[in-house]
Structure formats: C-alpha cells, structure tokens
PDB file of C-alpha atoms in Angstrom:
ATOM      1  CA  UNK B   1      33.116 -39.841 -20.349  1.00  0.00           C
ATOM      2  CA  UNK B   2      32.782 -36.102 -20.837  1.00  0.00           C
ATOM      3  CA  UNK B   3      30.245 -34.517 -18.537  1.00  0.00           C
ATOM      4  CA  UNK B   4      27.555 -32.499 -20.252  1.00  0.00           C
ATOM      5  CA  UNK B   5      27.770 -28.805 -19.641  1.00  0.00           C
ATOM      6  CA  UNK B   6      24.881 -27.179 -17.912  1.00  0.00           C
ATOM      7  CA  UNK B   7      23.161 -24.661 -20.163  1.00  0.00           C
ATOM      8  CA  UNK B   8      21.869 -21.260 -19.078  1.00  0.00           C
ATOM      9  CA  UNK B   9      18.284 -22.553 -18.905  1.00  0.00           C
ATOM     10  CA  UNK B  10      19.299 -25.480 -16.685  1.00  0.00           C
ATOM     11  CA  UNK B  11      21.279 -23.184 -14.408  1.00  0.00           C
ATOM     12  CA  UNK B  12      18.341 -20.781 -14.190  1.00  0.00           C
ATOM     13  CA  UNK B  13      15.957 -23.619 -13.365  1.00  0.00           C
ATOM     14  CA  UNK B  14      18.322 -24.990 -10.720  1.00  0.00           C
ATOM     15  CA  UNK B  15      18.697 -21.536  -9.151  1.00  0.00           C
ATOM     16  CA  UNK B  16      14.909 -21.078  -9.163  1.00  0.00           C
ATOM     17  CA  UNK B  17      14.354 -24.469  -7.487  1.00  0.00           C
ATOM     18  CA  UNK B  18      16.954 -23.615  -4.840  1.00  0.00           C
ATOM     19  CA  UNK B  19      15.229 -20.289  -4.163  1.00  0.00           C
ATOM     20  CA  UNK B  20      11.829 -21.991  -3.829  1.00  0.00           C
ATOM     21  CA  UNK B  21      13.260 -24.622  -1.493  1.00  0.00           C
ATOM     22  CA  UNK B  22      14.851 -21.942   0.676  1.00  0.00           C
ATOM     23  CA  UNK B  23      11.580 -19.996   0.841  1.00  0.00           C
ATOM     24  CA  UNK B  24       9.671 -23.187   1.664  1.00  0.00           C
ATOM     25  CA  UNK B  25      12.075 -23.961   4.515  1.00  0.00           C
ATOM     26  CA  UNK B  26      11.713 -20.430   5.903  1.00  0.00           C
ATOM     27  CA  UNK B  27       7.909 -20.676   5.739  1.00  0.00           C
ATOM     28  CA  UNK B  28       7.867 -24.119   7.379  1.00  0.00           C
ATOM     29  CA  UNK B  29      10.175 -22.904  10.145  1.00  0.00           C
ATOM     30  CA  UNK B  30       7.937 -19.899  10.830  1.00  0.00           C
ATOM     31  CA  UNK B  31       4.887 -22.201  10.877  1.00  0.00           C
ATOM     32  CA  UNK B  32       6.695 -24.431  13.366  1.00  0.00           C
ATOM     33  CA  UNK B  33       7.417 -21.481  15.641  1.00  0.00           C
ATOM     34  CA  UNK B  34       3.741 -20.482  15.472  1.00  0.00           C
ATOM     35  CA  UNK B  35       2.885 -24.043  16.526  1.00  0.00           C
ATOM     36  CA  UNK B  36       4.379 -23.353  19.945  1.00  0.00           C
ATOM     37  CA  UNK B  37       1.312 -21.196  20.630  1.00  0.00           C
ATOM     38  CA  UNK B  38      -1.243 -23.879  21.451  1.00  0.00           C
ATOM     39  CA  UNK B  39      -3.511 -25.376  24.061  1.00  0.00           C
ATOM     40  CA  UNK B  40      -4.147 -29.017  24.894  1.00  0.00           C
ATOM     41  CA  UNK B  41      -7.438 -30.608  23.937  1.00  0.00           C
ATOM     42  CA  UNK B  42      -9.220 -33.762  25.110  1.00  0.00           C
ATOM     43  CA  UNK B  43      -6.241 -36.110  25.417  1.00  0.00           C
ATOM     44  CA  UNK B  44      -2.554 -35.864  26.279  1.00  0.00           C
ATOM     45  CA  UNK B  45      -0.461 -34.700  23.338  1.00  0.00           C
ATOM     46  CA  UNK B  46      -3.353 -33.530  21.172  1.00  0.00           C
ATOM     47  CA  UNK B  47      -3.093 -29.765  20.768  1.00  0.00           C
ATOM     48  CA  UNK B  48      -4.939 -26.997  18.946  1.00  0.00           C
ATOM     49  CA  UNK B  49      -2.158 -24.798  17.598  1.00  0.00           C
ATOM     50  CA  UNK B  50      -1.745 -21.547  15.709  1.00  0.00           C
ATOM     51  CA  UNK B  51       0.481 -23.312  13.167  1.00  0.00           C
ATOM     52  CA  UNK B  52      -2.431 -24.546  11.032  1.00  0.00           C
ATOM     53  CA  UNK B  53      -3.767 -21.014  10.624  1.00  0.00           C
ATOM     54  CA  UNK B  54      -0.346 -19.583   9.739  1.00  0.00           C
ATOM     55  CA  UNK B  55       0.399 -22.459   7.351  1.00  0.00           C
ATOM     56  CA  UNK B  56      -2.856 -22.021   5.416  1.00  0.00           C
ATOM     57  CA  UNK B  57      -2.276 -18.266   5.093  1.00  0.00           C
ATOM     58  CA  UNK B  58       1.213 -18.862   3.706  1.00  0.00           C
ATOM     59  CA  UNK B  59      -0.130 -21.525   1.328  1.00  0.00           C
ATOM     60  CA  UNK B  60      -2.651 -19.046  -0.052  1.00  0.00           C
ATOM     61  CA  UNK B  61      -0.223 -16.129  -0.339  1.00  0.00           C
ATOM     62  CA  UNK B  62       2.769 -18.005  -1.785  1.00  0.00           C
ATOM     63  CA  UNK B  63       1.273 -19.453  -4.955  1.00  0.00           C
ATOM     64  CA  UNK B  64       4.722 -20.309  -6.342  1.00  0.00           C
ATOM     65  CA  UNK B  65       5.441 -22.692  -3.450  1.00  0.00           C
ATOM     66  CA  UNK B  66       4.112 -26.224  -3.098  1.00  0.00           C
ATOM     67  CA  UNK B  67       1.499 -26.568  -0.368  1.00  0.00           C
ATOM     68  CA  UNK B  68       2.483 -30.216   0.113  1.00  0.00           C
ATOM     69  CA  UNK B  69       6.146 -29.304   0.656  1.00  0.00           C
ATOM     70  CA  UNK B  70       5.208 -26.578   3.158  1.00  0.00           C
ATOM     71  CA  UNK B  71       3.002 -28.995   5.126  1.00  0.00           C
ATOM     72  CA  UNK B  72       5.542 -31.848   5.063  1.00  0.00           C
ATOM     73  CA  UNK B  73       8.459 -29.664   6.157  1.00  0.00           C
ATOM     74  CA  UNK B  74       6.247 -28.185   8.877  1.00  0.00           C
ATOM     75  CA  UNK B  75       5.503 -31.758   9.933  1.00  0.00           C
ATOM     76  CA  UNK B  76       9.244 -32.250  10.451  1.00  0.00           C
ATOM     77  CA  UNK B  77      10.211 -28.929  12.034  1.00  0.00           C
ATOM     78  CA  UNK B  78       7.188 -28.395  14.288  1.00  0.00           C
ATOM     79  CA  UNK B  79       7.446 -31.674  16.260  1.00  0.00           C
ATOM     80  CA  UNK B  80      11.226 -31.226  16.585  1.00  0.00           C
ATOM     81  CA  UNK B  81      10.884 -27.722  18.043  1.00  0.00           C
ATOM     82  CA  UNK B  82       8.068 -28.865  20.320  1.00  0.00           C
ATOM     83  CA  UNK B  83      10.140 -31.874  21.440  1.00  0.00           C
ATOM     84  CA  UNK B  84      13.168 -29.686  22.210  1.00  0.00           C
ATOM     85  CA  UNK B  85      10.978 -27.320  24.230  1.00  0.00           C
ATOM     86  CA  UNK B  86       9.497 -30.212  26.226  1.00  0.00           C
ATOM     87  CA  UNK B  87      12.917 -31.794  26.821  1.00  0.00           C
ATOM     88  CA  UNK B  88      14.286 -28.476  28.088  1.00  0.00           C
ATOM     89  CA  UNK B  89      11.261 -28.304  30.403  1.00  0.00           C
ATOM     90  CA  UNK B  90      12.394 -31.612  31.912  1.00  0.00           C
ATOM     91  CA  UNK B  91      10.093 -34.130  30.255  1.00  0.00           C
ATOM     92  CA  UNK B  92      10.944 -37.771  29.579  1.00  0.00           C
ATOM     93  CA  UNK B  93      12.236 -38.247  26.010  1.00  0.00           C
ATOM     94  CA  UNK B  94      10.358 -41.503  25.285  1.00  0.00           C
ATOM     95  CA  UNK B  95       7.050 -40.093  26.524  1.00  0.00           C
ATOM     96  CA  UNK B  96       7.564 -36.878  24.581  1.00  0.00           C
ATOM     97  CA  UNK B  97       8.252 -38.754  21.346  1.00  0.00           C
ATOM     98  CA  UNK B  98       5.068 -40.813  21.733  1.00  0.00           C
ATOM     99  CA  UNK B  99       3.014 -37.693  22.394  1.00  0.00           C
ATOM    100  CA  UNK B 100       4.505 -35.626  19.558  1.00  0.00           C
ATOM    101  CA  UNK B 101       4.831 -38.241  16.792  1.00  0.00           C
ATOM    102  CA  UNK B 102       1.141 -37.934  15.769  1.00  0.00           C
ATOM    103  CA  UNK B 103       1.795 -34.243  15.029  1.00  0.00           C
ATOM    104  CA  UNK B 104       3.898 -35.358  12.085  1.00  0.00           C
ATOM    105  CA  UNK B 105       1.031 -37.591  10.947  1.00  0.00           C
ATOM    106  CA  UNK B 106      -1.269 -34.547  11.042  1.00  0.00           C
ATOM    107  CA  UNK B 107       0.929 -32.410   8.777  1.00  0.00           C
ATOM    108  CA  UNK B 108       1.637 -35.225   6.334  1.00  0.00           C
ATOM    109  CA  UNK B 109      -2.078 -36.059   6.202  1.00  0.00           C
ATOM    110  CA  UNK B 110      -2.830 -32.379   5.579  1.00  0.00           C
ATOM    111  CA  UNK B 111      -0.399 -32.352   2.651  1.00  0.00           C
ATOM    112  CA  UNK B 112      -1.927 -35.493   1.128  1.00  0.00           C
ATOM    113  CA  UNK B 113      -5.578 -34.488   1.647  1.00  0.00           C
ATOM    114  CA  UNK B 114      -5.050 -30.914   0.399  1.00  0.00           C
ATOM    115  CA  UNK B 115      -3.313 -32.172  -2.749  1.00  0.00           C
ATOM    116  CA  UNK B 116      -5.872 -34.917  -3.404  1.00  0.00           C
ATOM    117  CA  UNK B 117      -8.836 -32.530  -3.066  1.00  0.00           C
ATOM    118  CA  UNK B 118      -7.398 -30.016  -5.505  1.00  0.00           C
ATOM    119  CA  UNK B 119      -6.233 -32.613  -8.012  1.00  0.00           C
ATOM    120  CA  UNK B 120      -9.059 -35.120  -7.715  1.00  0.00           C
ATOM    121  CA  UNK B 121     -12.143 -33.071  -6.795  1.00  0.00           C
ATOM    122  CA  UNK B 122     -11.613 -29.382  -7.560  1.00  0.00           C
ATOM    123  CA  UNK B 123      -9.460 -30.070 -10.640  1.00  0.00           C
ATOM    124  CA  UNK B 124      -8.631 -26.391 -10.920  1.00  0.00           C
ATOM    125  CA  UNK B 125      -6.543 -23.585  -9.482  1.00  0.00           C
ATOM    126  CA  UNK B 126      -6.848 -22.202  -5.973  1.00  0.00           C
ATOM    127  CA  UNK B 127      -9.492 -19.468  -5.691  1.00  0.00           C
ATOM    128  CA  UNK B 128     -11.274 -17.558  -2.953  1.00  0.00           C
ATOM    129  CA  UNK B 129     -14.368 -19.702  -3.593  1.00  0.00           C
ATOM    130  CA  UNK B 130     -12.857 -23.180  -3.243  1.00  0.00           C
ATOM    131  CA  UNK B 131     -10.021 -22.451  -0.780  1.00  0.00           C
ATOM    132  CA  UNK B 132     -12.220 -22.266   2.375  1.00  0.00           C
ATOM    133  CA  UNK B 133     -13.779 -25.682   1.717  1.00  0.00           C
ATOM    134  CA  UNK B 134     -10.424 -27.288   0.937  1.00  0.00           C
ATOM    135  CA  UNK B 135      -8.696 -26.051   4.099  1.00  0.00           C
ATOM    136  CA  UNK B 136     -11.724 -26.961   6.233  1.00  0.00           C
ATOM    137  CA  UNK B 137     -11.769 -30.584   5.081  1.00  0.00           C
ATOM    138  CA  UNK B 138      -7.969 -30.807   5.103  1.00  0.00           C
ATOM    139  CA  UNK B 139      -7.867 -29.632   8.718  1.00  0.00           C
ATOM    140  CA  UNK B 140     -10.829 -31.707   9.879  1.00  0.00           C
ATOM    141  CA  UNK B 141      -9.744 -34.962   8.203  1.00  0.00           C
ATOM    142  CA  UNK B 142      -6.120 -34.513   9.292  1.00  0.00           C
ATOM    143  CA  UNK B 143      -7.219 -34.042  12.899  1.00  0.00           C
ATOM    144  CA  UNK B 144      -9.340 -37.169  12.546  1.00  0.00           C
ATOM    145  CA  UNK B 145      -6.328 -39.123  11.276  1.00  0.00           C
ATOM    146  CA  UNK B 146      -4.183 -37.796  14.122  1.00  0.00           C
ATOM    147  CA  UNK B 147      -6.823 -38.800  16.679  1.00  0.00           C
ATOM    148  CA  UNK B 148      -6.926 -42.273  15.120  1.00  0.00           C
ATOM    149  CA  UNK B 149      -3.138 -42.507  15.385  1.00  0.00           C
ATOM    150  CA  UNK B 150      -3.291 -41.592  19.065  1.00  0.00           C
ATOM    151  CA  UNK B 151      -6.015 -44.220  19.575  1.00  0.00           C
ATOM    152  CA  UNK B 152      -3.727 -46.889  18.117  1.00  0.00           C
ATOM    153  CA  UNK B 153      -0.712 -45.723  20.116  1.00  0.00           C
ATOM    154  CA  UNK B 154      -2.584 -45.615  23.441  1.00  0.00           C
ATOM    155  CA  UNK B 155      -4.739 -48.693  22.801  1.00  0.00           C
ATOM    156  CA  UNK B 156      -7.956 -46.836  23.568  1.00  0.00           C
ATOM    157  CA  UNK B 157     -10.815 -45.575  21.471  1.00  0.00           C
ATOM    158  CA  UNK B 158     -10.687 -41.780  21.409  1.00  0.00           C
ATOM    159  CA  UNK B 159     -13.465 -41.443  18.854  1.00  0.00           C
ATOM    160  CA  UNK B 160     -17.025 -40.380  19.661  1.00  0.00           C
ATOM    161  CA  UNK B 161     -19.685 -38.294  17.986  1.00  0.00           C
ATOM    162  CA  UNK B 162     -18.926 -35.512  20.456  1.00  0.00           C
ATOM    163  CA  UNK B 163     -15.204 -35.521  19.605  1.00  0.00           C
ATOM    164  CA  UNK B 164     -15.897 -35.571  15.861  1.00  0.00           C
ATOM    165  CA  UNK B 165     -18.203 -32.567  16.349  1.00  0.00           C
ATOM    166  CA  UNK B 166     -15.474 -30.780  18.318  1.00  0.00           C
ATOM    167  CA  UNK B 167     -12.918 -31.451  15.572  1.00  0.00           C
ATOM    168  CA  UNK B 168     -15.326 -30.104  12.949  1.00  0.00           C
ATOM    169  CA  UNK B 169     -15.952 -26.998  15.067  1.00  0.00           C
ATOM    170  CA  UNK B 170     -12.218 -26.427  15.520  1.00  0.00           C
ATOM    171  CA  UNK B 171     -11.661 -26.750  11.757  1.00  0.00           C
ATOM    172  CA  UNK B 172     -14.547 -24.364  11.082  1.00  0.00           C
ATOM    173  CA  UNK B 173     -13.264 -21.703  13.503  1.00  0.00           C
ATOM    174  CA  UNK B 174      -9.743 -21.928  12.112  1.00  0.00           C
ATOM    175  CA  UNK B 175     -11.096 -21.711   8.562  1.00  0.00           C
ATOM    176  CA  UNK B 176     -13.052 -18.537   9.441  1.00  0.00           C
ATOM    177  CA  UNK B 177      -9.972 -16.936  11.007  1.00  0.00           C
ATOM    178  CA  UNK B 178      -7.862 -17.859   7.974  1.00  0.00           C
ATOM    179  CA  UNK B 179     -10.386 -16.401   5.534  1.00  0.00           C
ATOM    180  CA  UNK B 180     -10.709 -13.172   7.544  1.00  0.00           C
ATOM    181  CA  UNK B 181      -6.924 -12.724   7.358  1.00  0.00           C
ATOM    182  CA  UNK B 182      -6.803 -13.705   3.664  1.00  0.00           C
ATOM    183  CA  UNK B 183      -9.625 -11.288   2.766  1.00  0.00           C
ATOM    184  CA  UNK B 184      -7.837  -8.530   4.708  1.00  0.00           C
ATOM    185  CA  UNK B 185      -4.605  -9.242   2.819  1.00  0.00           C
ATOM    186  CA  UNK B 186      -6.441  -9.252  -0.530  1.00  0.00           C
ATOM    187  CA  UNK B 187      -8.226  -5.985   0.298  1.00  0.00           C
ATOM    188  CA  UNK B 188      -4.988  -4.331   1.378  1.00  0.00           C
ATOM    189  CA  UNK B 189      -3.275  -5.533  -1.805  1.00  0.00           C
ATOM    190  CA  UNK B 190      -6.063  -4.106  -3.969  1.00  0.00           C
ATOM    191  CA  UNK B 191      -5.873  -0.832  -2.037  1.00  0.00           C
ATOM    192  CA  UNK B 192      -2.146  -0.572  -2.740  1.00  0.00           C
ATOM    193  CA  UNK B 193      -2.715  -1.375  -6.425  1.00  0.00           C
ATOM    194  CA  UNK B 194      -5.418   1.309  -6.691  1.00  0.00           C
ATOM    195  CA  UNK B 195      -3.179   3.855  -4.986  1.00  0.00           C
ATOM    196  CA  UNK B 196      -0.343   2.977  -7.355  1.00  0.00           C
ATOM    197  CA  UNK B 197      -2.653   3.373 -10.363  1.00  0.00           C
ATOM    198  CA  UNK B 198      -3.881   6.743  -9.089  1.00  0.00           C
ATOM    199  CA  UNK B 199      -0.291   7.894  -8.619  1.00  0.00           C
ATOM    200  CA  UNK B 200       0.616   6.779 -12.148  1.00  0.00           C
ATOM    201  CA  UNK B 201      -2.508   8.512 -13.505  1.00  0.00           C
ATOM    202  CA  UNK B 202      -1.550  11.749 -11.722  1.00  0.00           C
ATOM    203  CA  UNK B 203       1.993  11.485 -13.088  1.00  0.00           C
ATOM    204  CA  UNK B 204       0.631  11.001 -16.617  1.00  0.00           C
ATOM    205  CA  UNK B 205      -1.640  14.031 -16.225  1.00  0.00           C
ATOM    206  CA  UNK B 206       1.291  16.093 -14.965  1.00  0.00           C
ATOM    207  CA  UNK B 207       3.460  14.957 -17.869  1.00  0.00           C
ATOM    208  CA  UNK B 208       0.653  15.642 -20.346  1.00  0.00           C
ATOM    209  CA  UNK B 209       0.143  19.109 -18.881  1.00  0.00           C
ATOM    210  CA  UNK B 210       3.883  19.818 -19.100  1.00  0.00           C
ATOM    211  CA  UNK B 211       4.066  18.631 -22.697  1.00  0.00           C
ATOM    212  CA  UNK B 212       0.964  20.674 -23.571  1.00  0.00           C
ATOM    213  CA  UNK B 213       2.532  23.799 -22.051  1.00  0.00           C
ATOM    214  CA  UNK B 214       5.782  23.211 -23.919  1.00  0.00           C
ATOM    215  CA  UNK B 215       3.867  22.747 -27.187  1.00  0.00           C
ATOM    216  CA  UNK B 216       2.056  26.043 -26.634  1.00  0.00           C
ATOM    217  CA  UNK B 217       5.384  27.816 -26.027  1.00  0.00           C
ATOM    218  CA  UNK B 218       6.861  26.213 -29.134  1.00  0.00           C
ATOM    219  CA  UNK B 219       3.864  27.225 -31.245  1.00  0.00           C
ATOM    220  CA  UNK B 220       4.105  30.786 -29.941  1.00  0.00           C
ATOM    221  CA  UNK B 221       7.822  30.880 -30.732  1.00  0.00           C
ATOM    222  CA  UNK B 222       7.160  29.545 -34.223  1.00  0.00           C
ATOM    223  CA  UNK B 223       4.492  32.209 -34.757  1.00  0.00           C
ATOM    224  CA  UNK B 224       6.906  34.918 -33.561  1.00  0.00           C
ATOM    225  CA  UNK B 225       9.620  33.687 -35.905  1.00  0.00           C
ATOM    226  CA  UNK B 226       7.182  33.652 -38.826  1.00  0.00           C
ATOM    227  CA  UNK B 227       6.111  37.240 -38.021  1.00  0.00           C
ATOM    228  CA  UNK B 228       9.738  38.363 -37.915  1.00  0.00           C
ATOM    229  CA  UNK B 229      10.466  36.620 -41.211  1.00  0.00           C
ATOM    230  CA  UNK B 230       7.459  38.334 -42.828  1.00  0.00           C
TER     231      UNK B 230
END
C-alpha cells in the first residue's frame, strides 16, 4: 500500500494541535505548582489551594485551549508534584497516595461539570456574565465530589450542613478573587488597546499634516512654474 501524503492543511492542523497541547501542558504544570500553596481544611488530605484560582484565570484568558484538558492535566500533575513533595518530606507512600488520590477526582470532576454546564445549560460561549456562575458551581460541586470520595475511602461520613456551607463559602470566595483578577486583566487589556488606538490616531494626524504640507509646497511650486511660463 502507498501511504497517503499529508497535505499542507493537514500539516498545519497537526502543528496547531501540537502547539495547543504544549501550551495546555505548560498551563497545567503552572497550575500544579500553584497548588503547592494551600492550607488543610476539616479532614486530613483535603486542602484549599491556589491552583483552582490560577486554573480558572487561565481557562478564561486562553480561549483557544480546552478547559477540560487543562483541568484533567492539572489533575495528573498537581497530585504528582504534591506526592513528590510529601515523599521528600518523609511521609509514608501508601498514606500519601490515599490522601492525594481524591485531588485527581476533584480536577476531573471540575472538567466534567464545567463542560456539562456550558454545553447543557448555558449552551453558549464563555462571557463575563455566565463565567462567575459556572466556576462557582464547578468548584463547589467538585469539592463536594472530592469530600464524598474521602468519605468512601475513610469509611466515615464527612458530610454535614456545616461542611456544605463551608464548601459553598470557599467556592464563593475563590470565585470573587478570580473575577477581580479577570476584570483587572480585561481593564488593562482595554487600556492597552485604547493607548494603541490613540498612538495610531496621532500617527495618522502626523502623516496627514505632512502630506498637507507637501501638497501646499507642490501647489506653490506649480504656481511659480506657471508664472515663469507666462
């Protein structure tokens, strides 16, 4: 059999997919590093980390990347980095794995919930109006799933109205922080765009003034030539 040759469009698409995958891996790795800034909450292994905030900001800013891929890769890298850090600190490997495994469940749940909300409920593109609600419910429900996983793994009921309220409050605070950063980024971007437009407008005025001056000189020269000819 003769293998089909790859056309320019196929090669361009393949190169684009490779670039997106590389960017997604970089983002997920950075999110995983941010996850090392955390504090423990309520039960052993359950943490409130900076990674969720950083991940949501990247998801909003990088519209060309898949939010589900970012969350899933973060769910692989973040527990691995956390596990390595705990092992270096002298922890027992089996205990560390049991404590960290639900982290992966959190990120994978986040990817599924985020995607389902946008595709099944919002049924539209990401905007400043719907994004806060989506990340709030994605964070809250994913934390709930993680807490349920820890309940099954430890054979004890970790759910209560108080804990559910705490999880909702954590999701709300993180959502507010995310939106403050996103609004700041949007405002800064608009400021740069306005400055660029003003610079272009000034350049156009300068060019128009130069052309106008040259036209006046040309008209004067033409008038002088006509007077000489007369």
